Structure formats: C-alpha cells, structure tokens
Coordinates of C-alpha atoms in Angstrom, one line a residue:
Chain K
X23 CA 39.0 -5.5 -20.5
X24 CA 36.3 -2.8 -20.1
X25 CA 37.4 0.8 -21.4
X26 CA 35.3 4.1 -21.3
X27 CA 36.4 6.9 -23.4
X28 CA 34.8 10.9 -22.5
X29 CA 31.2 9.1 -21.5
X30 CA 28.4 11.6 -20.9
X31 CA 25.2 10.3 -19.6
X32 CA 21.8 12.5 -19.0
X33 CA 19.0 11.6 -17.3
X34 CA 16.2 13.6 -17.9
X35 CA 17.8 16.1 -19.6
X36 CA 20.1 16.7 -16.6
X37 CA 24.1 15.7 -17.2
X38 CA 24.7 13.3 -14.4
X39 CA 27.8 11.5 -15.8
X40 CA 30.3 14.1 -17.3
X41 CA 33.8 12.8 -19.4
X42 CA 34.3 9.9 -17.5
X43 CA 37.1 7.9 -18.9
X44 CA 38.7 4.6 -17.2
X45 CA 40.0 1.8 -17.9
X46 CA 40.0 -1.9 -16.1
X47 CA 42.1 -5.1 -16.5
X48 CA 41.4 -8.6 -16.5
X49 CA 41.2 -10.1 -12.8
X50 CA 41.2 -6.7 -11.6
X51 CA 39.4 -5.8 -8.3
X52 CA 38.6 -2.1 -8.4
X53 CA 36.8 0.6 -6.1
X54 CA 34.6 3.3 -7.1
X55 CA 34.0 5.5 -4.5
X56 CA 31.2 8.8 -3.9
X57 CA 29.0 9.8 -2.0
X58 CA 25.3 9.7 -2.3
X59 CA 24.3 11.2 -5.4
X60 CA 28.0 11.4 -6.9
X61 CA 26.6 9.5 -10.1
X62 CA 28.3 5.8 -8.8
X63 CA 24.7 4.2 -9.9
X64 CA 24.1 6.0 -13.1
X65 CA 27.8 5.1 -14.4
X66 CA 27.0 1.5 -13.4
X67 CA 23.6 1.5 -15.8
X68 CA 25.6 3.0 -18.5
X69 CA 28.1 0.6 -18.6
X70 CA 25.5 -2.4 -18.1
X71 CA 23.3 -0.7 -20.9
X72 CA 20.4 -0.4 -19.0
X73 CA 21.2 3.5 -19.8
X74 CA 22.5 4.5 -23.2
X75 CA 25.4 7.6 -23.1
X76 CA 25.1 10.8 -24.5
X77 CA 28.4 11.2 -26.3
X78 CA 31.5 8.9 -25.9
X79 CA 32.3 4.8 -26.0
X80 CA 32.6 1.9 -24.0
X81 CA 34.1 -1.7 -25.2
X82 CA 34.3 -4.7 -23.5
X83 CA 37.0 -7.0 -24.8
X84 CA 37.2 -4.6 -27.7
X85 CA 33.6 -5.0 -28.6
X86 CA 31.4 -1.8 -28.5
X87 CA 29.0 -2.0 -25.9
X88 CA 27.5 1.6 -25.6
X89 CA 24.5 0.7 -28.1
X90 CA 23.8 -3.0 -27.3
X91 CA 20.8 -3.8 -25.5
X92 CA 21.3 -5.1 -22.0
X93 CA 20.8 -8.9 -22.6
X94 CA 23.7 -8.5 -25.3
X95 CA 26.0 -7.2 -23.3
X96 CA 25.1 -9.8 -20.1
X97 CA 25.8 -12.0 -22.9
X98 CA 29.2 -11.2 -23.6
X99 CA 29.9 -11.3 -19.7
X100 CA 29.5 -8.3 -18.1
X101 CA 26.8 -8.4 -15.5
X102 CA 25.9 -6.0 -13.0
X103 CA 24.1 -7.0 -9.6
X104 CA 22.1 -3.6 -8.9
X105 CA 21.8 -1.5 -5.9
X106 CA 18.4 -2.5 -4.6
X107 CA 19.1 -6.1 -5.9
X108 CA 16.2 -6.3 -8.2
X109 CA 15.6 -9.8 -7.5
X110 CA 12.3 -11.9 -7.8
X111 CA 10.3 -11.5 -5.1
X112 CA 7.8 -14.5 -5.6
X113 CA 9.5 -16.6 -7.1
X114 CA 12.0 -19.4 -4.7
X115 CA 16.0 -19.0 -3.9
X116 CA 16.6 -21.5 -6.8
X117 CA 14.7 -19.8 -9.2
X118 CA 15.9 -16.7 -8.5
X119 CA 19.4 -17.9 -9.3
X120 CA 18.4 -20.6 -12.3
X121 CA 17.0 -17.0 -13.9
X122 CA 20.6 -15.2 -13.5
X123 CA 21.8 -18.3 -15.6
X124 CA 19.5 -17.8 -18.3
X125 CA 22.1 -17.2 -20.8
X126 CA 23.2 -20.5 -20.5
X127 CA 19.8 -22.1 -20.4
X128 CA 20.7 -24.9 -23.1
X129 CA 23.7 -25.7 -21.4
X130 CA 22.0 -28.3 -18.1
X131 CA 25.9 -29.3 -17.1
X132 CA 27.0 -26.0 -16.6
X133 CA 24.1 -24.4 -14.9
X134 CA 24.2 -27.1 -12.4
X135 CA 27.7 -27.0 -12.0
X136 CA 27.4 -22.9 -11.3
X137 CA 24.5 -23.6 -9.3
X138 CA 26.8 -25.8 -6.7
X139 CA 29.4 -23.4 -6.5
X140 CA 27.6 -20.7 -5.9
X141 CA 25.4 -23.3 -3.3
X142 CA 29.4 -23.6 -1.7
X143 CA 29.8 -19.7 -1.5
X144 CA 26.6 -19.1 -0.1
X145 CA 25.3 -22.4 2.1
X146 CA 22.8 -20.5 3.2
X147 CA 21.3 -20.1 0.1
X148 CA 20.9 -23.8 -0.6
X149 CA 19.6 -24.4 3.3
X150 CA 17.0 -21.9 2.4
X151 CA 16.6 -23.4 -1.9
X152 CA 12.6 -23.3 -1.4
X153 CA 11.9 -20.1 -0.1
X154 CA 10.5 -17.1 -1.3
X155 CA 13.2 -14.3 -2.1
X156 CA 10.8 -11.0 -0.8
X157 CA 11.1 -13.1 3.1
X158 CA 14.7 -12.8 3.1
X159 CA 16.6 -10.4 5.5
X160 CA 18.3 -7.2 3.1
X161 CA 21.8 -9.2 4.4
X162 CA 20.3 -12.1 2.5
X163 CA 18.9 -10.7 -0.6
X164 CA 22.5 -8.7 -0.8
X165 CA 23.6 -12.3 -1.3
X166 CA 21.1 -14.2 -3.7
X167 CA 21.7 -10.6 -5.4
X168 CA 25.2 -11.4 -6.2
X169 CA 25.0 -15.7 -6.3
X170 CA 22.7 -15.0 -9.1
X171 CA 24.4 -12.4 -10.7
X172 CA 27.4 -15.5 -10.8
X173 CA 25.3 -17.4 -12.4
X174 CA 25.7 -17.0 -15.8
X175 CA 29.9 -17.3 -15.1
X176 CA 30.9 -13.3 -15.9
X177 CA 34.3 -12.1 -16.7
X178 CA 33.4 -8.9 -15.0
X179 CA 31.2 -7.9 -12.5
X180 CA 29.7 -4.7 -11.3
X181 CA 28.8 -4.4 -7.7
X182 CA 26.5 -1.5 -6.9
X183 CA 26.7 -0.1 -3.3
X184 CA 26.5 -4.3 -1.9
X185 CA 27.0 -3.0 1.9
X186 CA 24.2 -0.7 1.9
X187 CA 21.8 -0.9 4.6
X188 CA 23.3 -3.9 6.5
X189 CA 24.3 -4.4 9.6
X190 CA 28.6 -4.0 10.2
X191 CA 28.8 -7.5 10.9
X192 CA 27.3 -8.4 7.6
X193 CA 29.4 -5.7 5.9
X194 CA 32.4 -7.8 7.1
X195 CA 31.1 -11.2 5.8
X196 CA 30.2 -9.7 2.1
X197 CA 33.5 -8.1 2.1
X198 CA 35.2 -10.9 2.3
X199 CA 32.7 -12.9 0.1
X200 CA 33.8 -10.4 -2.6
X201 CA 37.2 -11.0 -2.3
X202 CA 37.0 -14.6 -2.0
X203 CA 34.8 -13.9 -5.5
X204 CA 37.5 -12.0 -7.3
X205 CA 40.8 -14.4 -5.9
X206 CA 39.1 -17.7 -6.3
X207 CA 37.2 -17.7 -9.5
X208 CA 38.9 -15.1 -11.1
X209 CA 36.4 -12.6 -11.6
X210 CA 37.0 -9.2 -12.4
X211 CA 35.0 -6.9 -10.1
X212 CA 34.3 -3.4 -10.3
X213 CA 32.6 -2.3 -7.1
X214 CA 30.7 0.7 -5.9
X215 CA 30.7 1.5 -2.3
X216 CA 30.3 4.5 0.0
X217 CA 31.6 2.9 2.6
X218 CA 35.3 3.8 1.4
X219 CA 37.0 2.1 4.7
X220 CA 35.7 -1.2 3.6
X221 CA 36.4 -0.7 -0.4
X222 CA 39.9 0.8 -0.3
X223 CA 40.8 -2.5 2.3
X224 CA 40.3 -5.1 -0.1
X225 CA 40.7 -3.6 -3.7
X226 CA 43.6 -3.5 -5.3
X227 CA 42.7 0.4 -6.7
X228 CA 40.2 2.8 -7.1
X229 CA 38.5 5.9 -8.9
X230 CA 36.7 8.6 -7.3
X231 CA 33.9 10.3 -8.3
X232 CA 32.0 13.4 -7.5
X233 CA 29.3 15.1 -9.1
X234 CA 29.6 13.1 -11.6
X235 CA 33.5 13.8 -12.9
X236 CA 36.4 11.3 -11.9
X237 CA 38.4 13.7 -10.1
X238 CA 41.0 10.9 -8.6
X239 CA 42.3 7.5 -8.9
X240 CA 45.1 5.7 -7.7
X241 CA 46.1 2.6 -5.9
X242 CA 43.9 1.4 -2.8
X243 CA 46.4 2.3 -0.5
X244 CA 47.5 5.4 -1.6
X245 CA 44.1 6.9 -1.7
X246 CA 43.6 5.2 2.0
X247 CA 46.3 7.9 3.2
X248 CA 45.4 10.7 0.4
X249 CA 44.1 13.7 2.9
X250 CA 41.1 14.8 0.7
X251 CA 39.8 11.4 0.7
X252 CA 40.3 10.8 4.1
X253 CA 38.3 13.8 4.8
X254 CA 35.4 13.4 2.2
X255 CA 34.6 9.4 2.1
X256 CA 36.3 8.2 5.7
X257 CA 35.9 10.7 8.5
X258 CA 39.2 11.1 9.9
Chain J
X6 CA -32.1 -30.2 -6.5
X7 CA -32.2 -30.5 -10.3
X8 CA -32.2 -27.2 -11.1
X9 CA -29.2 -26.0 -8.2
X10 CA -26.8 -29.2 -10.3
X11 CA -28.3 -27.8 -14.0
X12 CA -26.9 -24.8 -12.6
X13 CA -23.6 -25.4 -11.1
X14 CA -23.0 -26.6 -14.6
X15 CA -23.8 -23.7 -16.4
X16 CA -22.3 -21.7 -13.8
X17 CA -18.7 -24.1 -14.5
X18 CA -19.7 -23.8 -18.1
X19 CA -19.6 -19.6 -18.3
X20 CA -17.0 -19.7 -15.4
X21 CA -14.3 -21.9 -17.5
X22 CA -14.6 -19.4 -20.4
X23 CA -14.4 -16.5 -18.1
X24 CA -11.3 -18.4 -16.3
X25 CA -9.4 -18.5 -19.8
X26 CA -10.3 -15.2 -20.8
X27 CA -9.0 -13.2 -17.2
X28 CA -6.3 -15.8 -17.5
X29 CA -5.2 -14.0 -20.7
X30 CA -6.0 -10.9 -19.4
X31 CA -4.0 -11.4 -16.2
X32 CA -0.9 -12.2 -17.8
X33 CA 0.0 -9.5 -19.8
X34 CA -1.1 -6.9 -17.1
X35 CA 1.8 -8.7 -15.7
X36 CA 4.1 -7.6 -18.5
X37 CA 3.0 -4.2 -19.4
X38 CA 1.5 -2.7 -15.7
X39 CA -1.3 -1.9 -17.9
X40 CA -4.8 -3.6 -18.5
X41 CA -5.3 -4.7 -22.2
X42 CA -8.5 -3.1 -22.5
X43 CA -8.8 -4.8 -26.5
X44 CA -8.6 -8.4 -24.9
X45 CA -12.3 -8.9 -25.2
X46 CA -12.0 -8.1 -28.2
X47 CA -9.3 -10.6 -29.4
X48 CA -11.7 -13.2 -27.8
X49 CA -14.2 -12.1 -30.4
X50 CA -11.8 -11.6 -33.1
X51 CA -10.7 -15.6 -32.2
X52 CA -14.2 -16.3 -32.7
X53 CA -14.9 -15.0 -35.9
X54 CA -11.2 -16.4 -37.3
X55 CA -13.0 -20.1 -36.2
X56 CA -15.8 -19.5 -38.2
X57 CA -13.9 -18.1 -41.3
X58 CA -11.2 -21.0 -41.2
X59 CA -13.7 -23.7 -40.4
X60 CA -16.8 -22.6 -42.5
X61 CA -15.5 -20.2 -45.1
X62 CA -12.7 -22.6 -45.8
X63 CA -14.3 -25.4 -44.9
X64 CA -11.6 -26.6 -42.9
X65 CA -14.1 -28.6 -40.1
X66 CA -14.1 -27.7 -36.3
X67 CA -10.9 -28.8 -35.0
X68 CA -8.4 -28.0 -38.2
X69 CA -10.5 -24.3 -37.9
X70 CA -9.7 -24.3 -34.1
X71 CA -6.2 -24.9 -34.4
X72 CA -5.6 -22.5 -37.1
X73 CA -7.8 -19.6 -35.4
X74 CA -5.3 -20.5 -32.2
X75 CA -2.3 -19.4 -33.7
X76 CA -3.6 -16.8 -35.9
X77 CA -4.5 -15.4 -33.5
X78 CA -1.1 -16.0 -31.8
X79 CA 0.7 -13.8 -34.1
X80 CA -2.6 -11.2 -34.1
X81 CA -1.3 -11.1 -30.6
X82 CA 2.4 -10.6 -31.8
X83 CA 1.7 -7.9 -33.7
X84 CA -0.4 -5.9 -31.4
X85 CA 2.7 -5.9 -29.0
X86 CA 5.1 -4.8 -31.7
X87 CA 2.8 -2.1 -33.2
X88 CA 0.5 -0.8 -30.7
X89 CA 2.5 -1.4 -26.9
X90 CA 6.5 -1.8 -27.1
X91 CA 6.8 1.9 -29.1
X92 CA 5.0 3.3 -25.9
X93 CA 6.8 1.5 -23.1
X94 CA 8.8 4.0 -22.0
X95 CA 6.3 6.6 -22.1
X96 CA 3.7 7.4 -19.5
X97 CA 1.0 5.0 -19.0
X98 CA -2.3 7.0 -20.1
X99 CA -0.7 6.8 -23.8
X100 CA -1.2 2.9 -23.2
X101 CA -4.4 3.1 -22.4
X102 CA -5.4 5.7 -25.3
X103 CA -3.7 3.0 -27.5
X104 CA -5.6 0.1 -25.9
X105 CA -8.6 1.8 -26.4
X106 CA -7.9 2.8 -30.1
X107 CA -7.0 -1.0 -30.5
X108 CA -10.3 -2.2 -29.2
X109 CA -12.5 0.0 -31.4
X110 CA -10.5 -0.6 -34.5
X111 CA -11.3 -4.6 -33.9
X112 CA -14.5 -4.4 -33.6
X113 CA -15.3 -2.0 -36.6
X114 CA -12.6 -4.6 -38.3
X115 CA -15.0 -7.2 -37.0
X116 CA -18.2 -5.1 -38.5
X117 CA -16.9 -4.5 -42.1
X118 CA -15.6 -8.0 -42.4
X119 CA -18.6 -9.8 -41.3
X120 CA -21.2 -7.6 -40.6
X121 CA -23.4 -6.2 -37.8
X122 CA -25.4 -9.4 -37.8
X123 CA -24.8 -12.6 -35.5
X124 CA -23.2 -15.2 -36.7
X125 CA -23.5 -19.1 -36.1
X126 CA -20.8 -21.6 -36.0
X127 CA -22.6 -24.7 -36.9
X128 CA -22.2 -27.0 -33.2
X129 CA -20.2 -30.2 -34.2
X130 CA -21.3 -32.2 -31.0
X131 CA -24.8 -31.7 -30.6
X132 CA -25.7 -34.5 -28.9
X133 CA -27.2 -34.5 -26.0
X134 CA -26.0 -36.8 -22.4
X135 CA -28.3 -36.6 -19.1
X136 CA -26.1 -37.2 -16.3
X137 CA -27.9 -37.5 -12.7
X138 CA -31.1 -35.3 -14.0
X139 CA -28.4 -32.5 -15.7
X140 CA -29.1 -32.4 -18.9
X141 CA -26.1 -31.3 -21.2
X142 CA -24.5 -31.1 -24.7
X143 CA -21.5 -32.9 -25.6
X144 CA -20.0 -29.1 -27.0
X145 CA -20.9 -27.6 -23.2
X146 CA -18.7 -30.6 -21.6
X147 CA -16.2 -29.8 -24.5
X148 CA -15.7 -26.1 -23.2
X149 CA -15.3 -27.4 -19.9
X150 CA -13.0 -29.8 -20.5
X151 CA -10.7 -27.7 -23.0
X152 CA -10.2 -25.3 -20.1
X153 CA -9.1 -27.6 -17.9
X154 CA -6.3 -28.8 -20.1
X155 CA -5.5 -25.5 -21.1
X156 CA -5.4 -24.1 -17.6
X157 CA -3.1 -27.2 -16.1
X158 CA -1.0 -27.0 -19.3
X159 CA 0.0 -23.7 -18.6
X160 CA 0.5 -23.8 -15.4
X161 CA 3.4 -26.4 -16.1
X162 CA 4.6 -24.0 -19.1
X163 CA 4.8 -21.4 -16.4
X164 CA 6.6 -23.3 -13.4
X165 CA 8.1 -25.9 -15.2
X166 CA 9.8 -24.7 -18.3
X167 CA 12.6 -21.5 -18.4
X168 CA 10.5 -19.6 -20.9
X169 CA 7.3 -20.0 -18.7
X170 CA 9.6 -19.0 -15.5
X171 CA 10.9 -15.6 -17.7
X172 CA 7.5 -14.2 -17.9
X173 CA 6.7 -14.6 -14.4
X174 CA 10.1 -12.8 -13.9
X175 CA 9.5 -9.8 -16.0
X176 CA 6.5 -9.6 -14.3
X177 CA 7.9 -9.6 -10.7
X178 CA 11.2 -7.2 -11.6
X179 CA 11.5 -6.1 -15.3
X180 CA 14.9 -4.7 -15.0
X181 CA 15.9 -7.1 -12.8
X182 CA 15.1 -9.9 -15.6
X183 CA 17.1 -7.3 -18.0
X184 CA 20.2 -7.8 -15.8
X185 CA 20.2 -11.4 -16.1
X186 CA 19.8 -11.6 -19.2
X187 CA 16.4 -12.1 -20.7
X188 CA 15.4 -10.1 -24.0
X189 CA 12.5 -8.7 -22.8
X190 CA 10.6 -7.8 -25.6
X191 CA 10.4 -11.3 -26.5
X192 CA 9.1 -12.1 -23.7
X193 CA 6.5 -9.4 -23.8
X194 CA 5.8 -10.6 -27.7
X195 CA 5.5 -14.4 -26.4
X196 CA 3.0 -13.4 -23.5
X197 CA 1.3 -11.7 -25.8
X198 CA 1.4 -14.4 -28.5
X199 CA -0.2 -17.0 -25.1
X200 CA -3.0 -14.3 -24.3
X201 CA -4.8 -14.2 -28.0
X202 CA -4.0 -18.0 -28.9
X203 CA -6.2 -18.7 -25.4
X204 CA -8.7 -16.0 -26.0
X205 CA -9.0 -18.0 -29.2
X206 CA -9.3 -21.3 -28.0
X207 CA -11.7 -19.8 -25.1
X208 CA -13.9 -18.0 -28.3
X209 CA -13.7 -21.4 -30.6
X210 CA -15.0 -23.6 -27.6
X211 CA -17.7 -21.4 -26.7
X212 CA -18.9 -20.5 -30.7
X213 CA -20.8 -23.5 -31.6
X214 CA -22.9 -22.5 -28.4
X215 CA -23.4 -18.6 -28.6
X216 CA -24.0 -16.4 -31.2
X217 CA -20.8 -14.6 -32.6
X218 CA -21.5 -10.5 -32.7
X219 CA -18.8 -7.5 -32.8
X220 CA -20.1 -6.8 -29.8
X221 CA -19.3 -9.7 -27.7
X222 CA -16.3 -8.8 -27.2
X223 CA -16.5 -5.7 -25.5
X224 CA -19.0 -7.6 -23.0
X225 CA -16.5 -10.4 -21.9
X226 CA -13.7 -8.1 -21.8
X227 CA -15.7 -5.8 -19.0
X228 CA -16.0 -9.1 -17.1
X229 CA -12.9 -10.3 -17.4
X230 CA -11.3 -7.3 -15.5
X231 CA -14.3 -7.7 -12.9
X232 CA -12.7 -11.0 -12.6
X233 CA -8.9 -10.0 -12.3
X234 CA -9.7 -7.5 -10.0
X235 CA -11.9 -9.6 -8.0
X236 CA -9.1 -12.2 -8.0
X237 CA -6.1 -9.8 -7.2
X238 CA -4.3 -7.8 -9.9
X239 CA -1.9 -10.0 -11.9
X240 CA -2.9 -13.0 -9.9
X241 CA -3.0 -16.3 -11.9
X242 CA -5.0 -18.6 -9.1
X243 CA -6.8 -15.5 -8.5
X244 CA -8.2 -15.0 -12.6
X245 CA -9.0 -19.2 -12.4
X246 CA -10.3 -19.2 -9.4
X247 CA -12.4 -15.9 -10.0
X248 CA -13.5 -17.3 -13.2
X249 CA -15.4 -19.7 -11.7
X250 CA -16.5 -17.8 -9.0
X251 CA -18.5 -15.4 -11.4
X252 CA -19.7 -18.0 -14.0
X253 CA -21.7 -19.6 -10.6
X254 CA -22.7 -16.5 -8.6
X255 CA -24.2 -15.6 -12.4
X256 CA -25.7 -18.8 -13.0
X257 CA -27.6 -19.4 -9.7
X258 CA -28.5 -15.7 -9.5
X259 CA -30.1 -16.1 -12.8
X260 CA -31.4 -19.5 -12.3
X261 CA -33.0 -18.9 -9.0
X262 CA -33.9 -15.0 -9.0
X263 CA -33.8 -13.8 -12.8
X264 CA -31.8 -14.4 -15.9
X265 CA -31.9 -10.8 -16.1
X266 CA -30.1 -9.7 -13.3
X267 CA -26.9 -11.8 -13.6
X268 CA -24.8 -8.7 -14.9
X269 CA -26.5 -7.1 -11.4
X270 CA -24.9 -10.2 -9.7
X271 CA -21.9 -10.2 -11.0
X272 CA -21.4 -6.3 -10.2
X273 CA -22.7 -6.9 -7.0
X274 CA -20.2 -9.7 -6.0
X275 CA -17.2 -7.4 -7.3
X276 CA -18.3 -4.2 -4.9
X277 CA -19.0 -6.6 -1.9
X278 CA -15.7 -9.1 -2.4
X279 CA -13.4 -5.4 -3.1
X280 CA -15.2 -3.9 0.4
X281 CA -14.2 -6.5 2.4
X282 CA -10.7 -7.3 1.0
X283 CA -9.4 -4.5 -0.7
X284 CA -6.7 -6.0 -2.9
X285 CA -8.9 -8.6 -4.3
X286 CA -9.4 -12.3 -3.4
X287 CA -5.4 -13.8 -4.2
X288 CA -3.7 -10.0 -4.3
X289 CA -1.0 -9.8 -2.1
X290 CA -1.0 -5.7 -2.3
X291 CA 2.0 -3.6 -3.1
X292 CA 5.5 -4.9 -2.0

C-alpha cells in the first residue's frame, strides 16, 4: 500500500532523512520507533507531502506521491494527524472535525455518517460538540486530533508521537483507541511513538530509526525481546 | 442635540466604510501573517473602476458597481498569484517590500490612467430626507445600509458555509488545514478575491459623496490598520466594531472641537485604547 524507495530528505540544507526504504500493507498496524530527534517527524512530513524528498520515491497504491501537493495526497487517503495536533484553536469540536472531512464536502450522507462514528469512538467529543478546541486538556486535543483526521475515511493513517505529553492513564486509553481504530474500521496505521513499550504491545511490527537511517525492523515481538532495543527505546 | 445626532450619523457614515475596508484588511492578515499595506489602495483602485464602468461606459451606478465589484475580485486574484504566494515561504520583510512596491505601482497606475486631478462620480440619489432634525442624503443612508448587508452577509459566508469555515481555518493553523485537506492557495486566492471585491463595494458607495484622488487610497489604508490594530490583530468583530468606533470618535471630535483635528483624534484614540489593552480591543494575544 504505501512504499518508499532510498528517500532522502534535507531540511535546511542538513540531511535528516538518509535511504529510507519500507514498505507497508493494507490493514497493517505498524511502529516506528526513535528517539527524540531520530527523524520519526520529518519521515512522517515527507510521506504526507508537507516536505518534498531530496532523491528517491514514494507511491501510495502505486500512485507517486513524492511531488503532489499535500491536499492531493489527503485526497487519495493518506492522512497524517501531526505531532502537536495542529488543530483549530477557535473554532468548535464540530468544526474542527467537519474541516478534517473537507474532502468529502459534497458528499452530506457520508460526512454525517463519519461524524457519528467518530461521535461513537470518542463520546466525549460529541458531549463537548460546542466548545472551543484551544480549552481542551492535551489528552483531549490528542483525540479531536485523530477523530478529525478519520474524518475524511483514510486507507492509511500516520500517527505522529499521539502519547506525547499525557498522562499514563491516558496513554492507556489512546492505545487502545488506536487499536480499536485499526481492527474495527480497517484502517491501516502507521504510528510514531517513543514510548516503545506501548507501540511494540499493540502493533503487529515495526521499524527503527536512528539518526535518521532505518537500522532495524522486525515483528513487534521480536524487537520487544531484541537486546539493543530493549536497551535504547525501553530501559531494561 | 441636533448637531450630537447630525453627528452620530456622519460618524456611522465614515465608520461603515472604515468597517468594510479593516474588514478587508483583517482578513487576509489572517491568511498571509502579513499586513496588505496596498489595501487602501485597492479601495481607491475600486473607486476609479466605478467611475470608468459607470461613466466612461456609461453603464449607470449599479451595473458600474457590480462590475467594479468583481473586477476588482480578480485584481485581487491576481495580486495573490503574482505579488504574495511566490514569497510565502520566504521571510516576511520580502512581503512587505512587495506590499509596498504593490501600493506605489497602483497609485502611479491610478495617476497615468486618470490623472493627478479629483474626480467626481456623478451622486445618483441626491435627494435629500430630514429625519428628527438630521439632515441626510439618500446616497449617505445608501453607504450605510450596503455595509450592513455586506457585513451580515459575510459573516454567514464565514460561519455558515465550508468555504467561509476554510479561511478561518487557514487562518487559525495553516498546516493544520493542509493536513485535512484544503488547497490552500485557493483559499488564499478567494480571500483575496473577498478583500478587493469589498474594498470595491466600500469605494463605489462612498464615490458619489467624496472626491476620487490617487491619493485617497493611501489615507484610508493608514486608517484601516489604526482600526485592526485598535480592534485586535486578525479580529473580525474587532475591524467592525473598530470601524465604527473611529468614524464617531472622528466625527464628534470634529464636530464639536475642530474638523481639523479628527486625524489627531483618531491617533489619539489608537495610543490611548493600545496603552490600556495592549492587544487591542477583541485580540486575544498570542496562543
């Protein structure tokens, strides 16, 4: 489903992203794990277009994606939800998520019908329809982040670093959340996490990355017992 | 008495084309995270389009208004396209160099075209109605009233409809409303396209009344971000509201002190309303 081939990406002149080349199936649920400043972000931009690559190509259902501008490429169903969730601070919950929809905008019947299930994943959200998104808690912006991001129905989705900053507890909830996501409505998800423990419980497999390079991958549970990342991502 | 109403009326009067004008202005400072230093001068450029469609043509007041409206749409269009979107990713001073390149080209576009000289857009309503000892022209009421509708017909384009609902979105989180999918240079081209066409209907109200000059624009445009910023950066109750504010605080300082002092007035209220609140009447400071 999504396929990078030797991507190189430079930000400011400086390689951050160096040969990366991986490969993802439908209904899929996949790690990638780093630590802070590993590249886990930038890779995520490239591959949602909000960054072009250097050198190399990425197709998504055998459509090149690398040059297409971002909307194009939410278009074809592959959306990312960001690290720092990027969401619309003034405006309300609802419209917040009618926005994440947009694609379908001339469709009523399905962007009503997304906008109850994603009111069923999240009841909170819908308690809390009217309200401004900048009040929420960073546990509840974590969620409008990703409803609205299944708003517009992806085949894939890219979840940057969803645990960060939040309380344990709430780590829990979202974790499950996600896999609930990925089982129940089928969707392919790609997510980013430094918090290794949590990823490498509930994904299927995984891809490491530092400094930019994959240096690993493997199944969930393998790399769970693999010594170097025990050492490096888990602490133990 | 008479003379604090005749006031308030010409202060509502200069206030509901100052209210358009920061209204314009307001909204694509949204967008880019720049001023539009040329917007005053798209005002005038609206007003001069009104006189060449509806007297050089001969096309009558309101098929001249119309046409001058979304003329001046696409002047707006094209300004985005040409002169903003090739420097978006670049550092903000080049947007103001360009802004400021923009505004002088208009007006010496302005000068060739039609000459230093004033000119007069012949007032279709001249009439006169005297309402509770205010004396005043049907045009005047005109401007007033055109505002209104314009203002509450925006605000539902803006919280009603998707593509109103997209620019606030760009404005709040630009690559947030990339990740949903919005195209956002259309929605930069289409705020851009709503800022002219209302600095046009603003200039085509206001025409029969006031002389049009090359110049005019550059004096409107000056008070127009006195206005935004005395309303709250990007704030659309605070441009409306501020509108108003300074077409009375103008009006009854020059009606009751002197008529030339209103710019002093107007100054005045900006230094005094920015010492006390910082971030401007409606701002809501950084988040």
């Amino acid at each position: 489903m999504l396929k990078l081939r030797n991507v190189h990406t430079d930000i400011g002149g400086m390689q951050i992203i160096h040969n990366v080349s991986m490969e993802i199936s439908q209904g899929e649920f996949v790690a990638l794990l780093g630590s802070n400043g590993a590249g886990k972000t930038t890779l995520f931009r490239t591959i949602a277009g909000v960054l072009k690559p250097n050198s190399g190509t990425i197709e998504f259902n055998g459509v090149e994606i690398h040059r297409m501008p971002v909307h194009k490429i939410v278009g074809l169903g592959l959306v990312l939800c960001p690290q720092g969730r990027q969401l619309f601070p003034q405006l309300s919950v609802e419209k917040n998520l009618l926005m994440g929809a947009y694609p379908m905008r001339k469709d009523k019947m399905r962007m009503q019908k997304n906008l109850d299930r994603v009111y069923s994943l999240f009841p909170i959200l819908k308690e809390r329809s009217n309200q401004q998104a900048g009040t929420f808690s960073g546990g509840e912006q974590q969620m409008l982040a990703i409803a609205r991001a299944l708003m517009s129905d992806p085949q894939m989705l890219l979840l940057d670093e969803p645990s960060l900053g939040l309380a344990p507890l709430i780590v829990k909830q979202m974790a499950d959340t996600i896999s609930e996501i990925n089982k129940e409505l089928d969707t392919t998800i790609f997510l980013s996490e430094q918090n290794a423990n949590m990823a490498l419980n509930i994904t299927d497999r995984g891809y490491v990355l530092e400094n930019g390079a994959c240096v690993l991958s493997g199944e969930s549970s393998q790399l769970q017992d693999d010594e170097s990342v025990r050492k490096a991502y888990i602490g133990a | 008495m008479e003379l604090f109403l005749q006031q308030v009326f010409n202060g509502i009067m200069f206030g509901s084309t100052y209210a358009i004008v920061a209204l314009g202005l307001t909204l694509v400072m949204g967008i880019l995270n720049i001023p539009n230093f040329a917007h005053g001068h798209l005002y005038m450029l609206g007003g001069y389009l009104l006189f060449f469609f509806a007297i050089t043509l001969g096309l009558g007041y309101w098929a001249g208004l119309v046409m001058a409206v979304i003329a001046m749409a696409v002047v707006g269009m094209i300004m985005e396209r040409i002169v903003y979107r090739p420097l978006n990713e670049q550092p903000h001073i080049n947007a103001f160099i360009a802004a400021v390149g923009s505004l002088l080209f208009l007006e010496s576009f302005a000068m060739v075209v039609w000459g230093a000289q004033g000119l007069r857009v012949e007032n279709p309503y001249p009439q006169m109605i005297d309402f509770m000892g205010v004396t005043m022209s049907v045009q005047r009421l005109l401007v007033i009233i055109g505002a209104i509708v314009l203002i509450l017909g925006l605000h539902f384009f803006m919280k009603k409809t998707i593509a109103g609902a997209t620019i606030e979105a760009v404005a709040q989180n630009r690559e947030g409303a990339m990740l949903t999918g919005i195209n956002v240079n259309r929605v930069s081209s289409m705020t851009f396209a709503i800022s002219a066409a209302t600095a046009a209907v603003a200039a085509s109200l206001i025409s029969p009344i006031f002389m049009l000059s090359p110049a005019m624009g550059a004096i409107l445009g000056m008070k127009a971000f006195i206005i935004v910023i005395l309303g709250g950066m990007g704030s659309i109750p605070g441009a409306i509201v501020g509108g108003y504010l300074l077409g009375l605080i103008e009006a009854l300082g020059g009606g009751y002190i002197s008529a030339d002092y209103k710019d002093v007035f107007a100054f005045g209220a900006l230094i005094l309303i920015l010492a006390i609140k910082p971030t401007g009447l409606f701002g809501k400071g950084e988040v």
